[in-house]
mmCIF file of C-alpha atoms in Angstrom:
data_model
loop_
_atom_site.group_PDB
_atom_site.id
_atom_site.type_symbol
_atom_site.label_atom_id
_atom_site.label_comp_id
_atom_site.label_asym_id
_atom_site.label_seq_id
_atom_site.Cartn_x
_atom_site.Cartn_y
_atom_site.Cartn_z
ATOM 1 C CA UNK A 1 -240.984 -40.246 237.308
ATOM 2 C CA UNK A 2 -238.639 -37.636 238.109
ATOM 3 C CA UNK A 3 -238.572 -34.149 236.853
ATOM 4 C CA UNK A 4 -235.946 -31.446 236.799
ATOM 5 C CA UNK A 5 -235.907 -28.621 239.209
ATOM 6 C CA UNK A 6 -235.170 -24.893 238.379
ATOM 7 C CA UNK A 7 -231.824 -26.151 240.249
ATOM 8 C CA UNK A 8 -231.068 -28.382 237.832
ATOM 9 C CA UNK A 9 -231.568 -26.214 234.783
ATOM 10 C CA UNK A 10 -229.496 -23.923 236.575
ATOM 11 C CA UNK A 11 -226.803 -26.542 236.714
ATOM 12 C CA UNK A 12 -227.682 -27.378 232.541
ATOM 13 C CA UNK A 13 -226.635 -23.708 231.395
ATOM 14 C CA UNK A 14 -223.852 -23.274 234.008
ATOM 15 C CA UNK A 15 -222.308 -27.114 232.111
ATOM 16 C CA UNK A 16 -223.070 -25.696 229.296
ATOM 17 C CA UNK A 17 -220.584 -22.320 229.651
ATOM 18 C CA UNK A 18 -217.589 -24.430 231.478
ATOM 19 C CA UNK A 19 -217.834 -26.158 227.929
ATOM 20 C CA UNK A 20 -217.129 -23.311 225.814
ATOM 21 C CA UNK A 21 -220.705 -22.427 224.758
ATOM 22 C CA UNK A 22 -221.239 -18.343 226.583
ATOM 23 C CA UNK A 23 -224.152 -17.375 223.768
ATOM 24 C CA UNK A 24 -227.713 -17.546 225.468
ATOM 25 C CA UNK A 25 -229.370 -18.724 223.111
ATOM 26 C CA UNK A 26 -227.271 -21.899 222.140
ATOM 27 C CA UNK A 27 -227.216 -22.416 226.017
ATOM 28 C CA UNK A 28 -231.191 -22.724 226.130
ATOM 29 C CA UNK A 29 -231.586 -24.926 222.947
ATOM 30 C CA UNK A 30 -228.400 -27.250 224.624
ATOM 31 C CA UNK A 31 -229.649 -27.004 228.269
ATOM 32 C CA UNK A 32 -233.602 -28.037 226.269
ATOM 33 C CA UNK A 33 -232.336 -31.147 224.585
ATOM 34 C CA UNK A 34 -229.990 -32.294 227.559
ATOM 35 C CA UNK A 35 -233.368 -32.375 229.874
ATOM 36 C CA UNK A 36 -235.403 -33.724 227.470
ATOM 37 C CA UNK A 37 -232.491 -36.942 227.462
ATOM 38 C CA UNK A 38 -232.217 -36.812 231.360
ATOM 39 C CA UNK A 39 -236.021 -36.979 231.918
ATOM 40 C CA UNK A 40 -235.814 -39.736 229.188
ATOM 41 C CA UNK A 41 -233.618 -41.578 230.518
ATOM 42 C CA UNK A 42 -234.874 -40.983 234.470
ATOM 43 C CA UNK A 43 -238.513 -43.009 232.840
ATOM 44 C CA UNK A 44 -236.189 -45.956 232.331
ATOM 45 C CA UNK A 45 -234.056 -45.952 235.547
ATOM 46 C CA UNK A 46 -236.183 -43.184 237.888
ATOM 47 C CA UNK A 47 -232.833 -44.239 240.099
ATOM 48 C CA UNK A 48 -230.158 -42.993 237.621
ATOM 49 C CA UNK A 49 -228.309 -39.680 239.329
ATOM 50 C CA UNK A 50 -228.608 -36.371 237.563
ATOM 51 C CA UNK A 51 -224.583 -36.310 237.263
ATOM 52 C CA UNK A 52 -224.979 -39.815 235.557
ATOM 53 C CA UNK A 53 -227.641 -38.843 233.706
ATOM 54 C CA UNK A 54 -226.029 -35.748 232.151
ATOM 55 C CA UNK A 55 -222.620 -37.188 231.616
ATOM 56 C CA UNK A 56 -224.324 -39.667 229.485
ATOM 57 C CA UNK A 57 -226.222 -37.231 227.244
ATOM 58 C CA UNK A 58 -222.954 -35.365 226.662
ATOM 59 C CA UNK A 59 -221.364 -37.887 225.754
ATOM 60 C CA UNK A 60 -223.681 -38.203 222.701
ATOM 61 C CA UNK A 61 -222.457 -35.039 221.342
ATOM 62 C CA UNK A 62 -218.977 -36.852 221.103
ATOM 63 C CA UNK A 63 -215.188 -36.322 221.283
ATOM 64 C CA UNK A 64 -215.803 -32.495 220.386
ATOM 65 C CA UNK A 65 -218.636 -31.850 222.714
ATOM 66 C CA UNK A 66 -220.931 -28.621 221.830
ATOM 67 C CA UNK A 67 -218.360 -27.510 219.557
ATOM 68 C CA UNK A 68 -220.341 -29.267 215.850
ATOM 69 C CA UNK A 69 -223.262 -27.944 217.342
ATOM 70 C CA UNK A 70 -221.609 -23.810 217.614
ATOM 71 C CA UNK A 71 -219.685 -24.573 214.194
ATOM 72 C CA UNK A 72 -223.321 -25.275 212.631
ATOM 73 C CA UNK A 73 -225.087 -22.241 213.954
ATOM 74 C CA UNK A 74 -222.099 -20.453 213.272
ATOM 75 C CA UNK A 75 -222.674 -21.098 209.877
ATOM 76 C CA UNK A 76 -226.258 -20.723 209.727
ATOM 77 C CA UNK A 77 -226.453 -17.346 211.317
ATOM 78 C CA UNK A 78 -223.433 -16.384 209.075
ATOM 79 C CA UNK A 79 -225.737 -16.976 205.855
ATOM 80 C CA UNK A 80 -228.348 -14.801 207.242
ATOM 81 C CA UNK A 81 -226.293 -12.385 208.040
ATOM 82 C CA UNK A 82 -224.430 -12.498 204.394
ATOM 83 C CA UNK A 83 -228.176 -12.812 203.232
ATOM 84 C CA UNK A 84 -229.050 -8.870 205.192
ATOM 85 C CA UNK A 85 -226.008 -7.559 202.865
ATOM 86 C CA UNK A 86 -227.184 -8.574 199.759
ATOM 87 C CA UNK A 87 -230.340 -7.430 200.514
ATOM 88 C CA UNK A 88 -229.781 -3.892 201.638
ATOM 89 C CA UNK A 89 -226.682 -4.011 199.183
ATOM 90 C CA UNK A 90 -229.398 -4.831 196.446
ATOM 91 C CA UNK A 91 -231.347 -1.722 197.374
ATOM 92 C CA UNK A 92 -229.344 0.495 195.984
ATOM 93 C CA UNK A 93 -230.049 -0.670 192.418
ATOM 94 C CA UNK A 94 -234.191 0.622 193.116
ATOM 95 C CA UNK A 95 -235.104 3.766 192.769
ATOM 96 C CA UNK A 96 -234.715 6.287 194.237
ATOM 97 C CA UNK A 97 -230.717 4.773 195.422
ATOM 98 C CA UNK A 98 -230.177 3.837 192.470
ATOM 99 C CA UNK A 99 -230.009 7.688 191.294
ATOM 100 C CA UNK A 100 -226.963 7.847 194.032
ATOM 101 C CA UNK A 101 -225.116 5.154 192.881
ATOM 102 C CA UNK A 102 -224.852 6.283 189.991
ATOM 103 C CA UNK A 103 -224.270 10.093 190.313
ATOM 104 C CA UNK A 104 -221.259 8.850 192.851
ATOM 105 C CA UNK A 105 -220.005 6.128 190.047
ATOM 106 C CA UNK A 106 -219.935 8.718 187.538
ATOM 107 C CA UNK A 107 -218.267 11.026 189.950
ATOM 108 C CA UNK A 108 -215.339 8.981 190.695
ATOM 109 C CA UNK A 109 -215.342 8.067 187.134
ATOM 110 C CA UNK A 110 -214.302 11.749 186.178
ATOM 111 C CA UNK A 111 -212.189 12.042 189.200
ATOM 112 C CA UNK A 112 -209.810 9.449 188.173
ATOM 113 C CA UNK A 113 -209.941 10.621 184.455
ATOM 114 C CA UNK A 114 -209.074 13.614 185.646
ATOM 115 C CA UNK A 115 -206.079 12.556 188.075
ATOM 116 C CA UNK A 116 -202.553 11.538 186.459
ATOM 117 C CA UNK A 117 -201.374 9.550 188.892
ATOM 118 C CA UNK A 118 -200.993 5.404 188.725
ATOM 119 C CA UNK A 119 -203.574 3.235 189.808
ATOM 120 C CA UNK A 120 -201.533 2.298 192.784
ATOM 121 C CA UNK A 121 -203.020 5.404 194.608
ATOM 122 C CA UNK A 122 -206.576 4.090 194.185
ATOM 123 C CA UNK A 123 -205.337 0.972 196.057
ATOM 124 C CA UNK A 124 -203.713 2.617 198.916
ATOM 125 C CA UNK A 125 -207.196 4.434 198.891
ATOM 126 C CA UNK A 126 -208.748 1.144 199.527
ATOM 127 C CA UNK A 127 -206.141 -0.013 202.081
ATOM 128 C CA UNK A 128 -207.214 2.721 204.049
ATOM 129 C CA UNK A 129 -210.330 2.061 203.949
ATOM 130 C CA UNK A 130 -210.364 -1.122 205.144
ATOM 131 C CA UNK A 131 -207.672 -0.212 207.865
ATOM 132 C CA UNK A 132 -210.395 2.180 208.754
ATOM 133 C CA UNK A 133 -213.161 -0.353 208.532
ATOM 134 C CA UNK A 134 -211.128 -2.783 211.169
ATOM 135 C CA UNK A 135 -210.416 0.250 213.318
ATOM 136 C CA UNK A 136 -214.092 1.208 214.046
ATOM 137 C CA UNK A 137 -214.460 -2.769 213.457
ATOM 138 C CA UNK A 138 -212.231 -3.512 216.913
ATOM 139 C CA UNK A 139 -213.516 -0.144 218.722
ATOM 140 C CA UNK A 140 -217.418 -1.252 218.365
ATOM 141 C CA UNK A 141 -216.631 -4.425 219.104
ATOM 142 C CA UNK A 142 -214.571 -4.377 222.683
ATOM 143 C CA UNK A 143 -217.021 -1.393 223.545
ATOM 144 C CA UNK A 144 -220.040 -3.726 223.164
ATOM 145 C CA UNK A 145 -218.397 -6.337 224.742
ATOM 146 C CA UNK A 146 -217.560 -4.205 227.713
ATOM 147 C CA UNK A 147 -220.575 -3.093 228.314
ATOM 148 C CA UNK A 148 -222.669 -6.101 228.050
ATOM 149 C CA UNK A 149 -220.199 -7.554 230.942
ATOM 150 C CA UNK A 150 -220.734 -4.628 233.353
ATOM 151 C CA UNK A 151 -224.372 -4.600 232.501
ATOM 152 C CA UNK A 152 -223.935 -8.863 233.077
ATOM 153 C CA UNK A 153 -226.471 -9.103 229.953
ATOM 154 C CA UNK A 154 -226.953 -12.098 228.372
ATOM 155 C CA UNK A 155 -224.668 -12.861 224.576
ATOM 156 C CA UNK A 156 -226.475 -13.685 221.752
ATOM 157 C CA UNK A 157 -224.344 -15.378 218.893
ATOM 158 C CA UNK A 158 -226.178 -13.374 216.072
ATOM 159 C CA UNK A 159 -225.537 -10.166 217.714
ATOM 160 C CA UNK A 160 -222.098 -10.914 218.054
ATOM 161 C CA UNK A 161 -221.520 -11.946 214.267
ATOM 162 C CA UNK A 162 -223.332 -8.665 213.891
ATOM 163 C CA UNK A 163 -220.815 -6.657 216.318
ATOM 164 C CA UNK A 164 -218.183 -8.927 214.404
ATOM 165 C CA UNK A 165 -219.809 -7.948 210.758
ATOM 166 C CA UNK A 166 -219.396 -11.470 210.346
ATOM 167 C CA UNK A 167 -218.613 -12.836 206.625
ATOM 168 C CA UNK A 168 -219.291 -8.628 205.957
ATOM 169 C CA UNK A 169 -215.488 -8.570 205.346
ATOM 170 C CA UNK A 170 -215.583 -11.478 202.867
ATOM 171 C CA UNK A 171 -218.255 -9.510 200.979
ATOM 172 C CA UNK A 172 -216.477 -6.258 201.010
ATOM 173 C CA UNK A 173 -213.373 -7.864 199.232
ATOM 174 C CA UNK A 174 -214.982 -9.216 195.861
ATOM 175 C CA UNK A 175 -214.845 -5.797 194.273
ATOM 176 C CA UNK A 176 -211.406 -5.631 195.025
ATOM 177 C CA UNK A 177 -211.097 -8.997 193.407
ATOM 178 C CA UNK A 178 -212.480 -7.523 190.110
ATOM 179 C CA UNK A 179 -209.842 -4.359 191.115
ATOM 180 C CA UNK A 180 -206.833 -7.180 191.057
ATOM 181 C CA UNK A 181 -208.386 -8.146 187.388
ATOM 182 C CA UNK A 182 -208.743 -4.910 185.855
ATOM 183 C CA UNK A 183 -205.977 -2.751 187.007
ATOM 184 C CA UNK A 184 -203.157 -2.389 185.164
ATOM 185 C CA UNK A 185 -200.843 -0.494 188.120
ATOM 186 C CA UNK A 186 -198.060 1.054 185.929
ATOM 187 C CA UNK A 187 -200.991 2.696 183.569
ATOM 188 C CA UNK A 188 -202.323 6.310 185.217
ATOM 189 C CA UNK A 189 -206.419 6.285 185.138
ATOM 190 C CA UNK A 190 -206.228 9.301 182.313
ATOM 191 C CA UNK A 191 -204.521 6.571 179.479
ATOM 192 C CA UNK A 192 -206.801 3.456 180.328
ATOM 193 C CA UNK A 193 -209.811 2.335 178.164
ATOM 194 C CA UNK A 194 -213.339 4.372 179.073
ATOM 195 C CA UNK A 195 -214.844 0.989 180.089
ATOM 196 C CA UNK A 196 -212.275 -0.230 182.232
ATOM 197 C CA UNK A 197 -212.349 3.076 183.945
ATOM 198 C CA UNK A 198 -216.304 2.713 183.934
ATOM 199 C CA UNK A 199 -215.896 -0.395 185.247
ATOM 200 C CA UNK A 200 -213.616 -0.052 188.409
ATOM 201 C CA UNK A 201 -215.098 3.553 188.955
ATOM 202 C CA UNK A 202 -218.836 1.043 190.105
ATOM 203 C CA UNK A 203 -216.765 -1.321 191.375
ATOM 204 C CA UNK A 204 -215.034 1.293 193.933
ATOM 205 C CA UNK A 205 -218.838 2.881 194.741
ATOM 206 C CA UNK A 206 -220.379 -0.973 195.663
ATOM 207 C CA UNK A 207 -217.378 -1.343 197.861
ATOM 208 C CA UNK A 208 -218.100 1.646 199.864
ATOM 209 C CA UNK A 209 -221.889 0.970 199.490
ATOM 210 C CA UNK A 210 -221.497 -2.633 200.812
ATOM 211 C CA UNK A 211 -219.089 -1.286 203.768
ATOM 212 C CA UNK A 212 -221.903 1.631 204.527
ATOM 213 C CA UNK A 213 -224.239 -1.498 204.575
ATOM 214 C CA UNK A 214 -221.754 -3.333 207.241
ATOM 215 C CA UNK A 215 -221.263 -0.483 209.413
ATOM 216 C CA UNK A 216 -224.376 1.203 209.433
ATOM 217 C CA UNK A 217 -227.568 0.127 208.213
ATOM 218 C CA UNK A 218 -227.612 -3.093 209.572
ATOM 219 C CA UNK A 219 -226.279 -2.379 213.190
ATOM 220 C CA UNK A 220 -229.157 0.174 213.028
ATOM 221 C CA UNK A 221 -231.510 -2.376 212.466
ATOM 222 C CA UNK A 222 -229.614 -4.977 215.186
ATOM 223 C CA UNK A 223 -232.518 -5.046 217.340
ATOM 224 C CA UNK A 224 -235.006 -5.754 215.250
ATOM 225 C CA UNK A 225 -233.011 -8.505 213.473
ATOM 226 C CA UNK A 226 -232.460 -10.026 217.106
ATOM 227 C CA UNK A 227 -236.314 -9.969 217.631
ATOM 228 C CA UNK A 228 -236.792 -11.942 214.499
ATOM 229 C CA UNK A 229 -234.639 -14.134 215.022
ATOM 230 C CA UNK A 230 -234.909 -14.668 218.464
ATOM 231 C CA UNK A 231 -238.730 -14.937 219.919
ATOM 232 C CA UNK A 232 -237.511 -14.492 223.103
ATOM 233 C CA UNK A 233 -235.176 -11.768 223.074
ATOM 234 C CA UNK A 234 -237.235 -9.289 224.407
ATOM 235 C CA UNK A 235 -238.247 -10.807 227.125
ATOM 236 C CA UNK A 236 -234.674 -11.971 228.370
ATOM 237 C CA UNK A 237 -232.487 -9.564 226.665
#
């Protein structure tokens, strides 16, 4: 029967990038199940050519090629990585965070009782914010990216939702949801019900919690999210 040589799973990840797939580690689990048809196929007809061989097993993945199979782990990484929000999000409710969360809730509280202005200032507050948030967003991004194609290092797809802070921005926009609901913009924060103001004052705090949790703690902890989800990283990184 005929095996593969190194050549040929040389050839495997280098089909695999001309079709649109550049993460490593989507590369090896594409490049695995491609030789696993070729060799299957070779044990019926040990005469059929490599070229043959492969452009039958692509065609399997039909009209749209490897793109289901990115679109899937797209979406599976994604729920981890909304998964690693919640959970360091979450962490803030335990002691001892919790203590912070609230002494910086019922800070802003009597900062916007004490302010006369409209609620329209608290919402250019968050505008900026998340201009800020896409700023250092775009900077870490193309820096990473930069470097990793001087250094020629391999992509990973996780790290790059990470770099991306994937469905992070999703996330970061359901307080502002609840802001939408419970803002009454003509009304200044001194004349509005204590529980409303209660209300958005924890709502504002999670917000910049949950973007502290995007932009910091879990890039922090990049590496060892890559080792656990990758076995191999490590060793090929």
């Amino acid at each position: 029967m005929n095996k593969l040589t190194q050549e040929h799973i040389e050839e495997l990840f280098a089909f695999t990038q001309k079709h649109y797939v550049e993460w490593y580690d989507l590369q090896s689990e594409l490049v695995d199940h491609l030789a696993n048809g070729i060799e299957h196929q070779w044990q019926e007809d040990p005469d059929l050519s490599f070229e043959k061989a492969l452009q039958i097993e692509f065609k399997k993945f039909g009209v749209f090629g490897f793109m289901d199979v990115v679109e899937e782990r797209q979406k599976s990484l994604g729920k981890k990585y909304s998964k690693l929000i919640w959970k360091h999000t979450l962490e803030f409710f335990k002691l001892p965070k919790i203590l912070l969360l609230i002494l910086f809730s019922v800070a802003t509280f009597y900062l916007l009782r004490l302010i006369s202005v409209s609620a329209d200032y608290l919402s250019a507050v968050i505008v900026i914010l998340f201009i800020g948030y896409f700023v250092k967003l775009s900077v870490s991004y193309f820096r990473e990216r930069k470097r990793s194609q001087e250094s020629d290092e391999k992509k990973w797809l996780f790290k790059d939702i990470i770099m991306q802070h994937g469905a992070g921005f999703g996330l970061g926009l359901i307080p502002i949801h609840f802001f939408n609901m419970l803002i009454p913009n003509t009304n200044s924060f001194a004349s509005m019900n204590l529980w409303v103001v209660g209300i958005i004052s924890f709502l504002f705090v999670l917000m910049c919690v949950m973007l502290y949790v995007i932009q910091v703690v879990i890039p922090k902890k990049m590496e060892e999210y890559l080792e656990e989800t990758y076995p191999e990283y490590k060793l090929v990184a």
